[in-house]
XYZ file of C-alpha atoms in Angstrom:
323
model
C -74.554 15.881 19.689
C -72.291 13.583 21.091
C -68.399 14.050 21.796
C -65.698 12.297 19.846
C -63.928 10.172 23.336
C -59.901 11.667 24.286
C -57.660 8.907 22.822
C -54.806 7.245 25.188
C -52.062 9.706 24.198
C -54.358 12.442 25.299
C -55.419 11.522 28.287
C -51.693 11.816 29.105
C -50.317 14.800 31.466
C -48.633 17.103 29.453
C -45.198 16.207 30.681
C -46.109 12.160 30.202
C -46.872 13.010 26.265
C -43.335 15.501 26.451
C -41.261 12.307 27.699
C -43.464 9.532 24.886
C -42.629 12.034 21.850
C -38.640 12.416 23.118
C -38.593 8.824 23.561
C -40.406 8.068 20.414
C -37.627 10.489 18.627
C -34.371 8.985 20.327
C -35.186 5.612 19.646
C -35.311 6.556 15.926
C -32.658 8.927 15.651
C -30.674 5.308 17.503
C -31.896 3.101 15.091
C -30.876 5.307 12.283
C -27.490 5.719 14.227
C -27.044 2.281 14.600
C -27.910 1.076 11.220
C -27.926 3.245 8.082
C -24.362 3.857 6.790
C -22.770 7.075 6.277
C -20.614 8.554 3.799
C -17.454 8.207 5.591
C -14.621 5.476 6.207
C -12.601 4.866 8.856
C -9.067 4.090 8.410
C -6.741 2.609 11.355
C -3.956 0.522 11.504
C -3.663 -2.159 9.568
C -1.429 -6.006 9.150
C 2.075 -6.105 9.519
C 4.663 -8.553 7.753
C 8.000 -9.499 8.268
C 9.984 -8.674 5.056
C 12.925 -11.199 6.361
C 10.241 -13.644 7.362
C 7.525 -16.453 6.015
C 4.340 -15.537 5.894
C 1.181 -18.601 5.760
C 4.265 -21.059 5.252
C 6.058 -19.120 2.261
C 9.363 -16.487 2.485
C 7.594 -13.381 1.651
C 11.061 -12.585 -0.509
C 12.568 -15.475 -2.190
C 15.234 -16.071 -4.388
C 15.549 -18.958 -7.241
C 17.714 -19.858 -9.957
C 21.465 -21.475 -9.580
C 23.006 -18.800 -9.286
C 21.684 -17.482 -5.767
C 24.302 -15.752 -3.426
C 24.967 -17.729 -0.233
C 23.131 -15.547 2.029
C 19.879 -15.303 0.279
C 20.004 -19.126 0.930
C 20.318 -19.399 4.350
C 17.345 -18.399 6.897
C 17.502 -14.648 7.674
C 18.494 -13.709 11.097
C 15.999 -12.925 13.857
C 16.263 -9.556 12.653
C 12.793 -7.445 11.498
C 12.208 -5.155 8.399
C 8.405 -5.226 8.800
C 6.037 -3.316 6.166
C 3.107 -1.783 7.217
C -0.294 -1.197 6.114
C -3.445 1.033 6.718
C -7.024 -1.144 6.978
C -10.302 0.290 5.488
C -13.424 0.252 6.773
C -16.277 0.589 4.811
C -19.993 0.690 4.734
C -20.254 1.908 9.065
C -23.002 3.326 10.476
C -22.865 6.667 12.584
C -22.217 4.825 15.867
C -19.805 2.536 14.399
C -17.820 5.338 13.240
C -17.634 7.280 16.491
C -16.619 4.342 18.283
C -13.710 3.683 16.111
C -13.192 7.175 16.361
C -12.891 6.865 19.913
C -10.706 5.196 20.804
C -7.970 7.194 19.283
C -6.476 4.545 16.637
C -9.069 5.276 14.002
C -9.359 8.451 11.484
C -12.947 8.541 9.547
C -12.585 10.322 6.300
C -15.084 10.744 3.455
C -15.796 7.487 1.492
C -14.587 9.239 -1.730
C -10.947 10.158 -0.770
C -10.940 6.232 -0.779
C -13.023 5.287 -3.306
C -14.183 8.267 -5.872
C -17.427 8.044 -7.178
C -16.382 7.974 -10.730
C -14.394 4.729 -9.766
C -16.245 1.275 -8.749
C -14.577 -0.428 -5.473
C -13.038 -2.875 -7.957
C -11.647 -0.718 -10.170
C -9.917 0.899 -6.710
C -8.939 -2.355 -5.614
C -7.451 -3.204 -9.014
C -5.407 0.168 -9.010
C -4.075 -0.705 -5.440
C -3.178 -4.602 -6.455
C -0.862 -2.593 -10.180
C 0.729 -0.290 -7.568
C 1.455 -3.119 -4.939
C 2.250 -5.296 -8.189
C 5.218 -2.464 -9.255
C 6.281 -1.104 -5.715
C 8.108 -4.730 -5.844
C 9.639 -4.144 -9.490
C 10.524 -0.783 -7.954
C 12.625 -2.457 -4.973
C 13.809 -5.235 -7.158
C 15.863 -2.485 -9.090
C 16.625 -0.265 -6.082
C 18.213 -3.338 -4.124
C 19.980 -4.475 -7.049
C 21.433 -1.602 -8.257
C 22.859 -0.619 -5.008
C 24.123 -3.513 -4.456
C 26.205 -3.084 -7.858
C 24.441 -5.786 -10.476
C 25.925 -5.248 -14.271
C 22.837 -2.705 -15.940
C 20.932 -3.634 -19.119
C 18.501 -1.642 -21.384
C 15.545 -2.728 -22.097
C 12.437 -1.769 -24.758
C 9.799 0.106 -22.773
C 7.040 1.481 -24.274
C 6.879 1.955 -28.543
C 4.101 4.803 -29.980
C 2.404 4.243 -32.281
C 3.843 4.957 -36.330
C 7.538 4.327 -34.437
C 9.628 2.656 -36.582
C 10.472 0.132 -34.123
C 6.479 -0.625 -33.631
C 6.210 -4.655 -35.148
C 9.764 -4.834 -35.224
C 10.993 -4.677 -31.398
C 8.754 -5.429 -28.503
C 8.177 -4.402 -24.470
C 10.566 -5.920 -22.417
C 13.071 -7.152 -25.009
C 16.586 -6.629 -23.767
C 18.814 -4.698 -26.325
C 22.241 -5.755 -26.428
C 23.748 -4.415 -29.488
C 23.114 -2.067 -32.550
C 25.616 -2.116 -35.470
C 27.754 -4.277 -33.312
C 27.936 -1.673 -30.284
C 27.267 -3.569 -27.253
C 24.608 -2.331 -25.460
C 25.247 -1.705 -21.440
C 23.281 1.099 -20.330
C 20.945 4.198 -21.521
C 24.415 6.133 -22.648
C 25.265 3.785 -24.257
C 22.758 3.496 -26.157
C 22.504 6.918 -27.323
C 26.230 7.136 -28.297
C 25.691 3.688 -30.459
C 23.196 6.845 -32.303
C 25.578 9.659 -32.062
C 26.259 9.610 -35.511
C 23.279 8.190 -36.960
C 20.885 9.906 -39.471
C 17.087 9.689 -39.859
C 15.932 7.047 -42.926
C 19.184 5.009 -42.373
C 18.683 1.148 -40.822
C 20.341 0.019 -37.431
C 21.133 -3.368 -36.785
C 19.663 -4.075 -33.781
C 20.282 -7.091 -31.698
C 17.712 -8.289 -28.763
C 17.026 -10.910 -26.277
C 13.343 -12.264 -26.197
C 11.958 -14.829 -23.949
C 15.800 -16.086 -23.503
C 16.846 -16.123 -27.509
C 19.073 -13.405 -29.125
C 16.970 -12.414 -32.414
C 18.964 -9.921 -34.566
C 16.465 -7.403 -36.635
C 16.870 -4.310 -38.320
C 14.783 -0.848 -37.673
C 15.038 2.131 -39.888
C 15.421 5.380 -37.901
C 12.990 7.690 -37.737
C 13.661 12.111 -37.290
C 13.087 13.881 -34.197
C 14.368 17.289 -34.728
C 13.158 18.827 -31.323
C 15.887 16.616 -29.372
C 18.819 15.973 -32.031
C 19.613 15.905 -35.386
C 20.381 11.657 -35.268
C 18.919 8.874 -35.756
C 15.763 7.418 -33.154
C 14.625 4.217 -33.036
C 11.348 5.313 -31.994
C 11.433 3.847 -28.399
C 11.121 4.707 -24.538
C 14.462 3.142 -23.169
C 14.542 1.776 -20.276
C 17.722 0.705 -18.230
C 17.537 -1.749 -15.157
C 19.781 -4.140 -13.539
C 19.871 -7.719 -13.884
C 20.457 -10.402 -11.418
C 21.375 -14.356 -12.615
C 18.614 -15.309 -10.630
C 15.165 -14.562 -10.043
C 13.691 -12.665 -6.934
C 9.718 -13.263 -5.612
C 7.743 -11.604 -3.319
C 4.641 -13.088 -2.281
C 1.894 -11.635 -0.051
C -1.977 -12.047 -0.559
C -4.830 -8.815 -0.620
C -1.874 -6.082 0.153
C -2.173 -2.980 -2.234
C -0.642 0.307 -3.092
C 2.648 1.660 -3.361
C 4.139 2.316 0.057
C 6.113 -0.868 1.059
C 8.854 -0.570 -1.730
C 11.203 0.849 1.135
C 10.978 -2.050 3.290
C 10.790 -4.883 0.665
C 14.479 -2.728 -0.743
C 16.081 -2.868 2.297
C 14.655 -6.762 2.904
C 16.189 -7.718 -0.717
C 19.135 -6.336 0.135
C 19.299 -8.331 3.610
C 18.500 -10.598 2.273
C 21.531 -10.610 -0.783
C 23.837 -9.452 1.464
C 25.947 -11.223 4.579
C 25.187 -9.988 8.192
C 22.077 -8.352 9.277
C 20.676 -4.838 8.645
C 18.873 -4.612 11.561
C 21.129 -6.248 14.222
C 18.487 -8.241 15.847
C 16.577 -4.836 16.454
C 12.196 -4.872 15.193
C 12.201 -1.728 12.719
C 9.257 -1.645 10.757
C 8.739 0.990 8.028
C 6.805 2.350 5.159
C 7.386 4.461 1.847
C 7.233 4.576 -1.387
C 10.305 3.653 -3.686
C 10.906 5.446 -6.687
C 13.166 4.283 -9.616
C 13.750 7.611 -11.407
C 17.957 7.821 -10.998
C 20.430 5.781 -10.531
C 19.925 6.087 -6.226
C 16.325 5.587 -5.868
C 14.435 7.834 -3.707
C 12.331 7.454 -1.048
C 8.335 8.886 -1.412
C 5.783 9.644 1.238
C 2.987 7.901 1.398
C -0.422 8.747 3.659
C -1.661 7.347 6.522
C 1.497 7.387 8.173
C 0.137 7.636 11.937
C -1.961 4.934 11.800
C 1.325 2.761 10.352
C 3.124 3.506 12.985
C 0.405 2.468 15.682
C 0.198 -0.659 14.552
C 4.274 -1.013 13.913
C 3.894 -0.396 17.723
C 1.510 -2.885 18.665
C 3.092 -5.533 16.731
C 6.460 -4.975 18.647
C 8.444 -2.172 16.516
C 10.987 -0.318 18.518
C 12.543 1.349 15.259
C 9.861 3.073 12.673
C 11.678 4.568 8.825
C 9.765 7.363 7.726
C 9.768 9.219 4.535
C 11.370 12.828 5.568
C 8.567 14.376 3.483
C 6.290 12.501 6.431
C 8.332 13.649 9.219
C 6.094 17.662 9.457
């Protein structure tokens, strides 16, 4: 009976076969490590922008209107008040992630920490854009409060079934209730303190630049007090006789609030906050009280690296991030 001739691989020595198998497996592992994405993203230092300067030919903070203060009409001084960011690198292979990590300037984190599995990338980006917009609004409120601009009261959320539903609108500025001038939430509360549920209140609001007189039948809320209620969440914030705009594209998240606040204050006042220094920083700006609160953020070390690389010599960081 004729035997089967040994194949090419079988003719090799034991050592050669071992080396060949190892080489094939190594090549396969290299291919997987170089091409197959892993469930991690890399976070690294992002771009940093001077809130006192122009980006792509447009001032980051600009002012329009007939009553813009003189300092804001002039170019900013030589200093820097830079907001900082973190860059996200998704869809990386194992080797790409290890390469970034070995530089010491990047941190791999599980993908779900940045892109939760119950949300699409588009939904996450939309939330970040909304947070960035909110940070600009909070910065404007905090800066104008600090500069003691007069306060006005706006209509906030109106719950379904409220007596104000269909009568008042969110963002209406309340100027009078039963003839009493409304300048802050305290005067709003005092104007209603002697009213009764079911009573009709004459309410004057400014809507789209026009003064409107209307009437609201007050509601009851025995859990809070016995007087009548408009059934709204009032919001008070300062109002300037000019408009403030913040222009930055492709930036998301709330952590630029502090630097935007400082930038607005610097632009609206004489002199400068920086004394010519290159200052960068990060932190949210919360406006839940009359002074404003700087809140902690994520990625502070990466933002510090980005600031250092850009040339900053001072970095402002929320106290809760100091540890």
